[in-house]
Amino acid sequence: MPMTKSSNVQIEPAKESLLEVKQLKKFFPVKKNFLHLNKEKTFVQAVNDVSFTLYKGETYGLVGESGCGKSTTGRTILKLTDPTEGQAIYNGSNIFKLSEQELRKVRQDIQMVFQDPYSSLNPRKRIGKTLEEPLVIHNIGNAHERTEIVMEILHTVGLQLEHYYRYPHEFSGGQRQRIGLARALILNPKILIMDEPVSALDVSIQSQILNLLKKLQSELDLSFLFISHDMGVVRHISDRIGVMYLGRLVEEAPTDELFSAPLHPYTQALLSAVPVPKLGTKRERVILKGDLPSPMNPPSGCVFHTRCPFVMERCKSEVPQKKHKTMEHHVACHLYDE
Amino acid sequence: MEGIGSTLTLSQARKKLKKEQNELLKKRFLSNYSMMIGISILAFLVLLSLVGPLVVGYSPYEMVVNNRLQAPHAEHILGTDNFGRDLLTRIIYGARASIGVGFSIAIITSIVGLAVGLYASFYKSLDQILMRICDGLMAIPGVLLAIALMAALGPKVENVIIALSIVFTPYVARIVRSAALVVREQTYIEAMKSQGASSTRIIWLHVAPNVISPLIVQATFIFADSIITEAALSFLGAGIPAPAPSWGNILYDGKLTIFNAWWMTVFPGLLIIIAVIGLNSLGDGLRDLMDPHYKKVKKRRAKAKA
Amino acid sequence: MWAYILKRLFSLIPVLFIVSIVIFSIIHMTPGDPTSYMLGEEATEEQIATAKTQLGLDLPVYEQYWNWIKKAVAGNLGASYHMNMSVNEAIMSHIGPTLSLAILAEIVALCIAIPLGIIAAIKRGTATDQTVMGFSLLGMGIPSFLLALFLVLLVGVKLQWLPVAGYRPLEEGLWNHIKYLIMPAIALGSIQAALIARMTRSSMLEVLNTNYIKMARAKGVVEKKVIYSHALQNAFLPILTVIGITFGGLVTGAVVTETIFNIPGIGSLIMNSVSKRDYTVIQGIVLFVTFVYVLLNLIIDILYGVIDPRVRLEDK
Amino acid sequence: MTDVLLEINNLKTHFYTETGQVTAVNGVSFAVKKGEIVGVVGESGCGKSVMSQTILRLFEEGTVEYDGEINFKGNNLLTLNKKQMNKVRGNEISMIFQDPLSTLNPVHTIGRQIAESIILHQKKSKKEAEAEVIELLKLVGIPSPESRAKEYPHNLSGGMRQRAMIAVALACHPQLLIADEPTTALDVTIQAQILDLMKKLNQELNMGIIFITHDLGVVAELCSRVVVMYLGEIVEEASVEELFSNPLHPYTQGLIKSIPQLDGDRTALLHTIEGTVPPLTRVPHGCRFASRCPFADEQCTASSPPVFENTASQKVKCWHFEKILAEQRGA
Amino acid sequence: GGDGGTKKEKKGGELRVAVPSEPPTLDTHVNTTTISSNIARNIFETLLTFNSSGEIQPMLVESYKEDGNTIEFKLRQGVKFHNGDEMKAKDVVASMNRWINVSSSGKETFKGASFKEIDEYTVLLEMAQPTSTAALVLAYSGGEAPTIMPASVLEGKDPKEKVGEYIGTGPFQIKEWKQNQQIHLTKFNDYSSREEAGDGLAGKREALVDDLYILFVPDSSTRVAGILSGEYDAAMELPIDSVDQLKGNKDIELKSVPRELLLLYFNKKEGLFTNKVAREAVDAAINKEDVLKAAFVNPDYYKTNHHVMLANQESQWYSEIGKDKYDFHDTDLAKKLFAEAGYNGEEIRLMTSRDYDHMYNASIVVQEQLKKAGINVKLEVYDWPTFSERRNDPSAFDITIITNKGKVEPTSLVWSRPDYVGWTESEELNGITSKIRQAPSLDEARGYYDELQAWFLDFRPAIKMGDGDMLFAGRKTLSQLEDVDGLIFWNVSNSK
Ligand SMILES: Nc1ncnc2c1ncn2[C@@H]1O[C@H](COP(=O)(O)OP(=O)(O)OP(=O)(O)O)[C@@H](O)[C@H]1O
Ligand SMILES: Nc1ncnc2c1ncn2[C@@H]1O[C@H](COP(=O)(O)OP(=O)(O)OP(=O)(O)O)[C@@H](O)[C@H]1O
Ligand SMILES: [Mg+2]
Ligand SMILES: [Mg+2]
């Protein structure tokens, strides 16, 4: 397949872009023993130069190695941690530059489901109250109506009315995850950032939830940023998928294209490693060799070169640039240089 | 999933559930022994200070010097003080002053200290300022502050309360801050932020409930401490104006005669302890009411008996 | 971290400056002046007036302040009006007893409080819990002077085990030193213990139900270690804070105990200076104590971070 | 046979809540042999985690009551005293919790938490333990383990925490490992690595594993036997081959159909099981799945089905299993 | 030579005395506090002194001769200061002239007087007029005692500046003063004692203990506990409420001396009590014995004394005047008198301080008694420095109750001073005072005491309630413990 030149590709605004993340960087300083005075500061480069666009009504799946910065990307977009660099353009303004007041409005539109469902629930609050909270914050309905809404949403995510009065520790992992989802859904957001929203659900409920999400999306024109490890789930829900590795976005493509023709060696390895719930259908796995690199001192050049089966000399020194295969499919890998 | 059961049954179920929860709330409240004990003790004390004066046969100032320091006997149930005044009467009249002072100070310091501690834990720049103010306030001797305030504003109970509140607030603030520093790093606080909750809301509705239990402990301590300290201040002319009784100044009078009149220290001391127990039980009960893990222990006991 | 420490230490300057102004104003707002004590009960008005002129108390307040702060900046806090020594000396000579007493009392308090608080928390709702907490309420409610006097009468007068009052510096032998401090330390310590025990209990209760405690148990860690190494550390911030506060309070607030046991500490120095209106000493002590508190709290704040790595005091 | 490592008999776990007693695990029985990997799947909230924590008796004393037997190497764990129990915990049986952030102690470094059990149970020095910690972290695929060992849980990503948890659990080479959704936060490459590790340990050390998961792919890859739970009960138990080729319980069938596929049409709605799980406070009298079951009839709502044995290795708790079996054969 | 006490006399050892407060200074010339003079007189000595029956005796002088406007003192020879120098006339002149200059009693009694050196061992006091009380005042070792210190200490200094070096001729010398803790005195080995037997403050003085510790113990219960446990060998100012405990202990000897005059002062500059009738009304309203009882608890420890001097001075100063009226109190009369004085319900401020329990307790009772007479009395309690400031402010109070120390002669009683609390100003009083002071002899002066007493009861610059005792106790290991205007620590041995 001939590769288009990266330089002169113009992406037509076929769809209305809703959220645009540009060159996002987030470095965490590494806490040192405070007696070591003179050492240089080191950073965990959790997110390094990530850009992508979320269009209206679409789902952007974010996959990648554990610890590669997916959650951090999600949290940073909402400015839950301060970004080191970069922009997140929503409604024409940079979220990172907003005043607290404006930020709060944006946060009504962009909701987040946290990866860790238990710790994201206040242990002292009954679930009902926790769920009502966003309604109160944004002045929706009166006390009675709010209770109604909450009970409704509990039901929607497959929980019972009784659960309204329970405390978080009385729930199972999957139930908590659904509570997190309910909390994010309750405000009718425009964008939903979901960090592993179904990982703790059994497939039957998972499918209910995924169906629900799809339904909501089509009805309300929602956009999702969907972070997950479950390739099956991602495939099912996403329109486009970004693959991250060690803080960088290495490949981005429409779902079908990614699954049928993954370009980046990491993506290929990833797809090959998915376990299949059928016996005897073991696939040929691309086994990644080499040590896992650390985000504290990522490898020079292409961050994947230490484990890449196709590694070349230049990979070790040169950072690969983004190259477009089609308008929507691009990859950062030297293999596809002309 | 999409089939949200028939709306009718659903709303019925909701109603039933709400009723059930209301009953549970009542039950929870009533089965909260600490709280009940606390409320009864405090109610008793409040009643004592309100109705007591109408019942006793003496005036708190009425003195027969010749009867000074009589041990408890029929005529003076709790004995007499060093001026021959009826101790019971003075203790009853003193209740109003002491509980009033103790309560007001405990409440004021709790509220102000809570606010200061929470905001300090939340905003780094404020932290520097507020905590340094606290350091300074803690360093200024309370007695001096009290004398100065009394001189400036006159010896009134309100001023005692102001002075002692200033003295005690930093303690509360620091305790609250320390607990809040941990709470504010929790993921659920981040979750609230992501929901667009204002800082005020997060601080008061989400962080505050999580720091309440150390606050309660500190507040009870302050309650007791201020009852006693008030009396120490009245030595400097900064307390409840003499010869009005308060538990604290009865105690201090008792200290001078501690070698031969135990009743002058024991009775007011006992009342202070009772009041502390009352307030504390109330606090514990409040705490338990908010503790998601607590009720069950009760349940088990109930069951074990059955 | 160092930057943070430096920043905090730097903040001492404005703090001390403001405190100095505040204390100066308070002192001059307070009626009475050093002469009332200096000259005795039967002093004449004329004597008082001359004394005031001598002491420079007739100057305008700002001038007095200026004269004082000039020297204070250089570390000279002035001379006591009443004591035959400089304020620096006065503080130094009184800090020893106070420190010894405070440390001993804190040890007593911690030895009683932490185990009791923990036991109460573990045995929540049981008779043990109620007994322990009952005692701690007793400790909270009982005025310190009563406890002190009770100890004096019982241990000092009746049993004659320990001297009733007084103070011997460490140079006169460790036992001689300690012997005089045991009773006051117990009197102070047990009241502090009451507060710390309750704080320990309530903080522990917050922690004992968490999942990581479950996890520690799942690892087969013995209960004692679960409590002391896993739960306590998580619950320790408020406890540390009260320890800090009570320790700070011991530096200044042990007035009653110091008086009853006749220990020449900072507390009684403050009280004495206030009742003698020894302005320079009051000012000096307040600055000194502010300094101590800022330092103490800095240490505590740093310890917060050590104990609980989640606590962030600096902005990232 | 003596090669049974763990045998659970009619295990019940009751919680006391305000609204009354809740039985989260209701009469579960199954066994794990030495060196066997048993998968546990089931509805979210069906009691998998509760069951696994019950094995180690981890609930707050006084809020729960256990019933039944948990025989581990011939000893009933429910009757052991604290001291004996502590010898078992972490050493002979260890556990990977579902929720890695809240189960890691926030104030201890990862390294310390892993070293703790090594020092405790293997009586090793601190130094030795530290070296072992690095090894373990490497084993579970955490990059730059030396520096990561010194970090606190909140500094790690979800997957790293989970791997740290796994390292804690594997630290003492337990005879039985209970893994409660150990790989949910891991990407598939790491997951594959972890699964390989478990398999290796399983074979080399003859370690028994109870593997709770929702990922039927993982089950297929790893387990030899599977237990399917629904609302506190085991509804089906089968060898992994039988489960995928011949699921008998309607719930199991529903589960398998609900899996999102890596191929085929991805725009269509996923298959779901109709209805919702009834709350534990209102469990139906008869078959607990009846309200959602396409095969349900009066018998189902009237009385709870017993456990039927289809083959030596496949048991199912359904009145209609024969009908279903027949249908499946026909299909 | 005197043979001292009869009890077993052990030399050496230490004596630990608990006193309630710390002296502001030991410079006796400028200080009126009891505690200060009490400690200082172990270090410093005066030219003259009193024996136990209140008669004037020589101390540092061999002899003295009064002659109209002058008194000539012959100094004892060989008296050593603690710094080793011998006491000579120039030291006496320097000390006494400074004293006349700075002390209020010096200024009052010796206005225009000065000391002159005649030769090395003779000094001459020249006064503006003959003064009957001169020797008395010079012998007084209470507040503002005219003690002798080396001229070298005083030279070149502003007389008003406090002396920082305490060098005297007394039997003890100062070793160390630990602020807020104790004063440590040691035996002065070169002390040259008088030869006469010890009697009161006069006669032989000998430090029988090597170390004398004066411990500052502000808390009265601690003093009691300390003496009970043996921590202290002696303790001053014990609370009268603990008498039972102390008496019950067989190792302790409890003693008391009359010490204080309890007086109610009127603000005669401003307010209701500028009116004599109002002052009379207060007198009628008060039951003095009740007040005394509240202040001094036990009839054994107070005297219902009607005249202005202390009851134990009656051998010197006594007057029958007013004795019959002492018990008089009549609430109705008081009401009538108040009405007559034009009192109509305004608030009367009774000011007191809790730093002195006697004052405070008395005030509480007075307030109650005045209330009974229909007076709207407000009690205002202040700490001592505030009190001290306010009592000098005519607009700050109406009544206050103060305990004053007894004085050797009536004209130095403080209520008579126009600049003291209450501001007593009366030509008549000035007349009587001069008469007493300028009487050619003390006996003659005593004759005017009745006159003074009559004036006091008529004018009522203050109301005298009675006398109160100071309670002190010593362990029985002490050979003796006496109080003459304060405890005496020489000639006391400790067999502990
Ligand atoms: N402490 C508790 N008190 C009361 N009920 C509880 C408690 N813990 C769990 N439950 C209830 O027990 C049931 C089983 O929970 P469990 O955590 O075992 O589910 P699970 O099978 O692990 O589900 P998931 O796959 O979602 O983690 C749930 O319905 C839950 O609500
Ligand atoms: N608060 C923090 N302080 C320091 N480092 C952090 C912090 N949070 C995350 N990191 C680091 O940032 C990197 C990316 O973490 P992140 O949580 O975004 O990963 P992730 O892609 O979500 O991984 P996973 O799939 O395992 O959840 C990791 O190396 C992690 O250690
Ligand atoms: Mg993540
Ligand atoms: Mg679970």
mmCIF file of N, CA and C in Angstrom, chain A residues 64 66-67 116 118 160 162 172 174 178 199-203 205 207-208 211 214 229 235-236 238 256 266 270 275 277 279 283 285 292-296, chain D residues 42-45 101-102 141 143-144 148 151 157 159 163 184-188 214 221 241 244 251 255 261-264 266 268 270-273 277 282:
data_model
loop_
_atom_site.group_PDB
_atom_site.id
_atom_site.type_symbol
_atom_site.label_atom_id
_atom_site.label_comp_id
_atom_site.label_asym_id
_atom_site.label_seq_id
_atom_site.Cartn_x
_atom_site.Cartn_y
_atom_site.Cartn_z
ATOM 1 N N GLY A 64 -3.336 0.661 24.862
ATOM 2 C CA GLY A 64 -1.890 0.726 24.987
ATOM 3 C C GLY A 64 -1.427 0.017 26.223
ATOM 4 N N SER A 66 0.027 -1.000 29.677
ATOM 5 C CA SER A 66 -0.291 -0.493 31.005
ATOM 6 C C SER A 66 0.814 0.462 31.464
ATOM 7 N N GLY A 67 0.415 1.601 31.965
ATOM 8 C CA GLY A 67 1.394 2.590 32.423
ATOM 9 C C GLY A 67 1.877 3.501 31.327
ATOM 10 N N ASP A 116 -10.335 3.499 38.907
ATOM 11 C CA ASP A 116 -10.414 2.782 40.166
ATOM 12 C C ASP A 116 -11.748 3.095 40.826
ATOM 13 N N TYR A 118 -13.543 2.016 43.348
ATOM 14 C CA TYR A 118 -13.776 2.121 44.786
ATOM 15 C C TYR A 118 -13.251 3.426 45.333
ATOM 16 N N GLN A 160 -30.071 -2.002 41.700
ATOM 17 C CA GLN A 160 -31.416 -1.956 42.264
ATOM 18 C C GLN A 160 -31.638 -0.677 43.066
ATOM 19 N N GLU A 162 -32.619 -0.469 46.028
ATOM 20 C CA GLU A 162 -32.053 -0.600 47.375
ATOM 21 C C GLU A 162 -30.659 -0.013 47.463
ATOM 22 N N SER A 172 -19.967 -4.874 45.094
ATOM 23 C CA SER A 172 -18.930 -5.652 44.424
ATOM 24 C C SER A 172 -18.223 -4.736 43.439
ATOM 25 N N GLY A 174 -17.791 -4.805 40.264
ATOM 26 C CA GLY A 174 -18.536 -4.435 39.066
ATOM 27 C C GLY A 174 -19.650 -3.458 39.363
ATOM 28 N N ARG A 178 -20.224 0.345 37.863
ATOM 29 C CA ARG A 178 -21.467 0.846 37.262
ATOM 30 C C ARG A 178 -21.915 2.123 37.941
ATOM 31 N N SER A 199 -14.170 -2.902 32.793
ATOM 32 C CA SER A 199 -13.191 -3.961 33.028
ATOM 33 C C SER A 199 -13.625 -4.927 34.122
ATOM 34 N N ALA A 200 -14.416 -4.438 35.079
ATOM 35 C CA ALA A 200 -14.780 -5.321 36.186
ATOM 36 C C ALA A 200 -16.158 -5.947 36.003
ATOM 37 N N LEU A 201 -16.678 -5.805 34.816
ATOM 38 C CA LEU A 201 -18.031 -6.345 34.613
ATOM 39 C C LEU A 201 -17.977 -7.678 33.907
ATOM 40 N N ASP A 202 -18.885 -8.521 34.295
ATOM 41 C CA ASP A 202 -18.964 -9.766 33.558
ATOM 42 C C ASP A 202 -19.556 -9.485 32.193
ATOM 43 N N VAL A 203 -19.310 -10.374 31.282
ATOM 44 C CA VAL A 203 -19.663 -10.055 29.896
ATOM 45 C C VAL A 203 -21.129 -9.764 29.692
ATOM 46 N N ILE A 205 -23.247 -8.258 31.721
ATOM 47 C CA ILE A 205 -23.542 -6.873 32.084
ATOM 48 C C ILE A 205 -22.757 -5.926 31.215
ATOM 49 N N SER A 207 -22.075 -6.267 28.207
ATOM 50 C CA SER A 207 -22.757 -6.058 26.935
ATOM 51 C C SER A 207 -23.964 -5.152 27.123
ATOM 52 N N GLN A 208 -24.625 -5.303 28.259
ATOM 53 C CA GLN A 208 -25.730 -4.369 28.522
ATOM 54 C C GLN A 208 -25.225 -2.940 28.548
ATOM 55 N N ASN A 211 -24.158 -1.700 25.124
ATOM 56 C CA ASN A 211 -25.346 -1.381 24.338
ATOM 57 C C ASN A 211 -25.956 -0.064 24.774
ATOM 58 N N LYS A 214 -23.930 2.810 23.535
ATOM 59 C CA LYS A 214 -24.163 3.035 22.109
ATOM 60 C C LYS A 214 -25.491 3.722 21.875
ATOM 61 N N HIS A 229 -8.392 -1.937 27.958
ATOM 62 C CA HIS A 229 -7.425 -2.956 27.559
ATOM 63 C C HIS A 229 -8.088 -4.072 26.777
ATOM 64 N N ARG A 235 -12.947 -2.609 20.189
ATOM 65 C CA ARG A 235 -13.335 -2.788 18.792
ATOM 66 C C ARG A 235 -14.831 -2.561 18.635
ATOM 67 N N HIS A 236 -15.551 -3.067 19.602
ATOM 68 C CA HIS A 236 -16.988 -2.997 19.480
ATOM 69 C C HIS A 236 -17.511 -1.568 19.576
ATOM 70 N N SER A 238 -15.590 1.500 19.542
ATOM 71 C CA SER A 238 -14.880 2.673 19.020
ATOM 72 C C SER A 238 -15.100 2.891 17.533
ATOM 73 N N ASP A 256 -11.891 -0.510 12.111
ATOM 74 C CA ASP A 256 -11.756 -1.680 11.245
ATOM 75 C C ASP A 256 -10.386 -1.733 10.606
ATOM 76 N N TYR A 266 4.010 -2.414 17.517
ATOM 77 C CA TYR A 266 3.404 -2.603 18.832
ATOM 78 C C TYR A 266 1.935 -2.961 18.705
ATOM 79 N N LEU A 270 0.113 -6.211 20.088
ATOM 80 C CA LEU A 270 -1.034 -6.071 20.979
ATOM 81 C C LEU A 270 -2.196 -6.927 20.500
ATOM 82 N N PRO A 275 -6.402 -12.783 24.168
ATOM 83 C CA PRO A 275 -6.852 -14.162 24.352
ATOM 84 C C PRO A 275 -8.240 -14.343 23.763
ATOM 85 N N PRO A 277 -11.802 -16.348 23.515
ATOM 86 C CA PRO A 277 -12.643 -17.232 24.322
ATOM 87 C C PRO A 277 -13.142 -18.438 23.554
ATOM 88 N N LEU A 279 -11.813 -22.426 22.392
ATOM 89 C CA LEU A 279 -10.712 -23.348 22.566
ATOM 90 C C LEU A 279 -10.117 -23.693 21.222
ATOM 91 N N ARG A 283 -3.962 -18.001 18.385
ATOM 92 C CA ARG A 283 -3.384 -17.302 17.242
ATOM 93 C C ARG A 283 -1.873 -17.289 17.338
ATOM 94 N N ARG A 285 1.161 -15.580 18.085
ATOM 95 C CA ARG A 285 1.443 -14.393 18.890
ATOM 96 C C ARG A 285 2.745 -13.756 18.507
ATOM 97 N N LEU A 292 11.168 -4.076 29.534
ATOM 98 C CA LEU A 292 10.217 -2.984 29.437
ATOM 99 C C LEU A 292 10.940 -1.693 29.772
ATOM 100 N N PRO A 293 10.829 -0.713 28.903
ATOM 101 C CA PRO A 293 11.505 0.554 29.212
ATOM 102 C C PRO A 293 10.731 1.325 30.291
ATOM 103 N N SER A 294 11.426 2.237 30.909
ATOM 104 C CA SER A 294 10.790 2.991 31.983
ATOM 105 C C SER A 294 10.488 4.409 31.532
ATOM 106 N N PRO A 295 9.364 4.920 31.894
ATOM 107 C CA PRO A 295 9.027 6.287 31.496
ATOM 108 C C PRO A 295 9.915 7.320 32.179
ATOM 109 N N MET A 296 10.720 6.887 33.151
ATOM 110 C CA MET A 296 11.601 7.852 33.797
ATOM 111 C C MET A 296 12.770 8.207 32.907
ATOM 112 N N GLY D 42 -18.840 -15.310 36.501
ATOM 113 C CA GLY D 42 -20.203 -15.088 36.972
ATOM 114 C C GLY D 42 -20.571 -13.631 36.931
ATOM 115 N N GLU D 43 -21.835 -13.445 37.115
ATOM 116 C CA GLU D 43 -22.409 -12.114 37.130
ATOM 117 C C GLU D 43 -21.654 -11.202 38.086
ATOM 118 N N SER D 44 -21.574 -9.954 37.716
ATOM 119 C CA SER D 44 -21.004 -8.994 38.652
ATOM 120 C C SER D 44 -21.897 -8.934 39.890
ATOM 121 N N GLY D 45 -21.282 -9.072 41.044
ATOM 122 C CA GLY D 45 -22.044 -9.041 42.289
ATOM 123 C C GLY D 45 -22.611 -10.368 42.702
ATOM 124 N N LEU D 101 -5.792 -0.234 44.007
ATOM 125 C CA LEU D 101 -5.385 0.999 44.674
ATOM 126 C C LEU D 101 -5.753 0.971 46.153
ATOM 127 N N SER D 102 -6.984 0.583 46.414
ATOM 128 C CA SER D 102 -7.388 0.664 47.814
ATOM 129 C C SER D 102 -6.837 -0.480 48.643
ATOM 130 N N GLY D 141 6.725 -7.836 35.225
ATOM 131 C CA GLY D 141 6.825 -6.923 34.104
ATOM 132 C C GLY D 141 6.744 -5.458 34.444
ATOM 133 N N PRO D 143 8.733 -2.134 34.588
ATOM 134 C CA PRO D 143 10.023 -1.595 34.155
ATOM 135 C C PRO D 143 10.738 -0.852 35.278
ATOM 136 N N SER D 144 12.013 -0.763 35.151
ATOM 137 C CA SER D 144 12.929 -0.206 36.169
ATOM 138 C C SER D 144 12.470 -0.520 37.589
ATOM 139 N N ARG D 148 11.045 1.681 40.926
ATOM 140 C CA ARG D 148 9.605 1.518 41.180
ATOM 141 C C ARG D 148 9.355 0.939 42.568
ATOM 142 N N GLU D 151 8.588 3.432 45.055
ATOM 143 C CA GLU D 151 7.467 4.354 44.873
ATOM 144 C C GLU D 151 6.235 3.911 45.655
ATOM 145 N N SER D 157 0.554 3.568 37.781
ATOM 146 C CA SER D 157 -0.652 3.460 36.964
ATOM 147 C C SER D 157 -1.454 2.261 37.447
ATOM 148 N N GLY D 159 -2.411 -0.411 36.073
ATOM 149 C CA GLY D 159 -1.859 -1.717 35.742
ATOM 150 C C GLY D 159 -0.650 -2.055 36.593
ATOM 151 N N ARG D 163 -0.025 -5.177 39.056
ATOM 152 C CA ARG D 163 1.127 -6.068 38.985
ATOM 153 C C ARG D 163 1.850 -6.124 40.325
ATOM 154 N N THR D 184 -7.441 -7.305 34.994
ATOM 155 C CA THR D 184 -8.382 -6.386 34.350
ATOM 156 C C THR D 184 -7.727 -5.080 33.932
ATOM 157 N N ALA D 185 -6.717 -4.647 34.695
ATOM 158 C CA ALA D 185 -6.152 -3.341 34.375
ATOM 159 C C ALA D 185 -4.917 -3.466 33.508
ATOM 160 N N LEU D 186 -4.683 -4.647 33.013
ATOM 161 C CA LEU D 186 -3.457 -4.837 32.238
ATOM 162 C C LEU D 186 -3.762 -4.890 30.748
ATOM 163 N N ASP D 187 -2.827 -4.361 29.999
ATOM 164 C CA ASP D 187 -3.013 -4.506 28.560
ATOM 165 C C ASP D 187 -2.704 -5.948 28.184
ATOM 166 N N VAL D 188 -3.152 -6.301 27.039
ATOM 167 C CA VAL D 188 -3.102 -7.722 26.704
ATOM 168 C C VAL D 188 -1.684 -8.269 26.626
ATOM 169 N N HIS D 214 -13.652 -12.074 34.394
ATOM 170 C CA HIS D 214 -14.793 -11.897 33.509
ATOM 171 C C HIS D 214 -14.408 -12.209 32.076
ATOM 172 N N GLU D 221 -7.847 -19.752 27.922
ATOM 173 C CA GLU D 221 -6.419 -19.916 27.761
ATOM 174 C C GLU D 221 -5.760 -20.575 28.963
ATOM 175 N N GLU D 241 -13.186 -27.329 28.418
ATOM 176 C CA GLU D 241 -13.651 -27.752 27.101
ATOM 177 C C GLU D 241 -15.165 -27.856 27.075
ATOM 178 N N PHE D 244 -17.008 -24.408 27.022
ATOM 179 C CA PHE D 244 -17.112 -23.657 25.776
ATOM 180 C C PHE D 244 -17.846 -24.439 24.688
ATOM 181 N N TYR D 251 -27.663 -19.507 31.904
ATOM 182 C CA TYR D 251 -26.880 -18.306 32.212
ATOM 183 C C TYR D 251 -25.510 -18.393 31.543
ATOM 184 N N LEU D 255 -23.889 -15.839 28.846
ATOM 185 C CA LEU D 255 -22.588 -15.209 29.018
ATOM 186 C C LEU D 255 -21.747 -15.350 27.764
ATOM 187 N N GLN D 261 -16.862 -9.737 20.053
ATOM 188 C CA GLN D 261 -15.910 -10.517 19.260
ATOM 189 C C GLN D 261 -14.876 -9.632 18.602
ATOM 190 N N LEU D 262 -13.767 -10.280 18.254
ATOM 191 C CA LEU D 262 -12.728 -9.539 17.564
ATOM 192 C C LEU D 262 -12.921 -9.552 16.057
ATOM 193 N N ASP D 263 -13.856 -10.393 15.645
ATOM 194 C CA ASP D 263 -14.156 -10.358 14.216
ATOM 195 C C ASP D 263 -15.667 -10.303 14.051
ATOM 196 N N GLY D 264 -16.107 -10.238 12.867
ATOM 197 C CA GLY D 264 -17.538 -10.182 12.624
ATOM 198 C C GLY D 264 -18.070 -8.764 12.745
ATOM 199 N N ARG D 266 -19.377 -5.473 14.009
ATOM 200 C CA ARG D 266 -19.165 -4.847 15.287
ATOM 201 C C ARG D 266 -20.154 -3.712 15.553
ATOM 202 N N ALA D 268 -23.519 -4.144 15.271
ATOM 203 C CA ALA D 268 -24.758 -4.652 15.862
ATOM 204 C C ALA D 268 -24.680 -4.585 17.375
ATOM 205 N N LEU D 270 -24.780 -5.899 21.115
ATOM 206 C CA LEU D 270 -24.297 -7.148 21.688
ATOM 207 C C LEU D 270 -25.465 -7.934 22.238
ATOM 208 N N HIS D 271 -25.253 -9.222 22.335
ATOM 209 C CA HIS D 271 -26.284 -10.049 22.948
ATOM 210 C C HIS D 271 -26.325 -9.746 24.448
ATOM 211 N N THR D 272 -27.513 -9.684 24.998
ATOM 212 C CA THR D 272 -27.606 -9.489 26.436
ATOM 213 C C THR D 272 -28.544 -10.519 27.027
ATOM 214 N N ILE D 273 -28.426 -10.684 28.344
ATOM 215 C CA ILE D 273 -29.386 -11.530 29.040
ATOM 216 C C ILE D 273 -30.471 -10.598 29.547
ATOM 217 N N VAL D 277 -30.383 -8.721 37.707
ATOM 218 C CA VAL D 277 -30.211 -9.615 38.845
ATOM 219 C C VAL D 277 -31.049 -9.087 40.000
ATOM 220 N N ARG D 282 -33.838 -9.767 48.147
ATOM 221 C CA ARG D 282 -35.103 -10.319 47.657
ATOM 222 C C ARG D 282 -34.824 -11.455 46.693
#
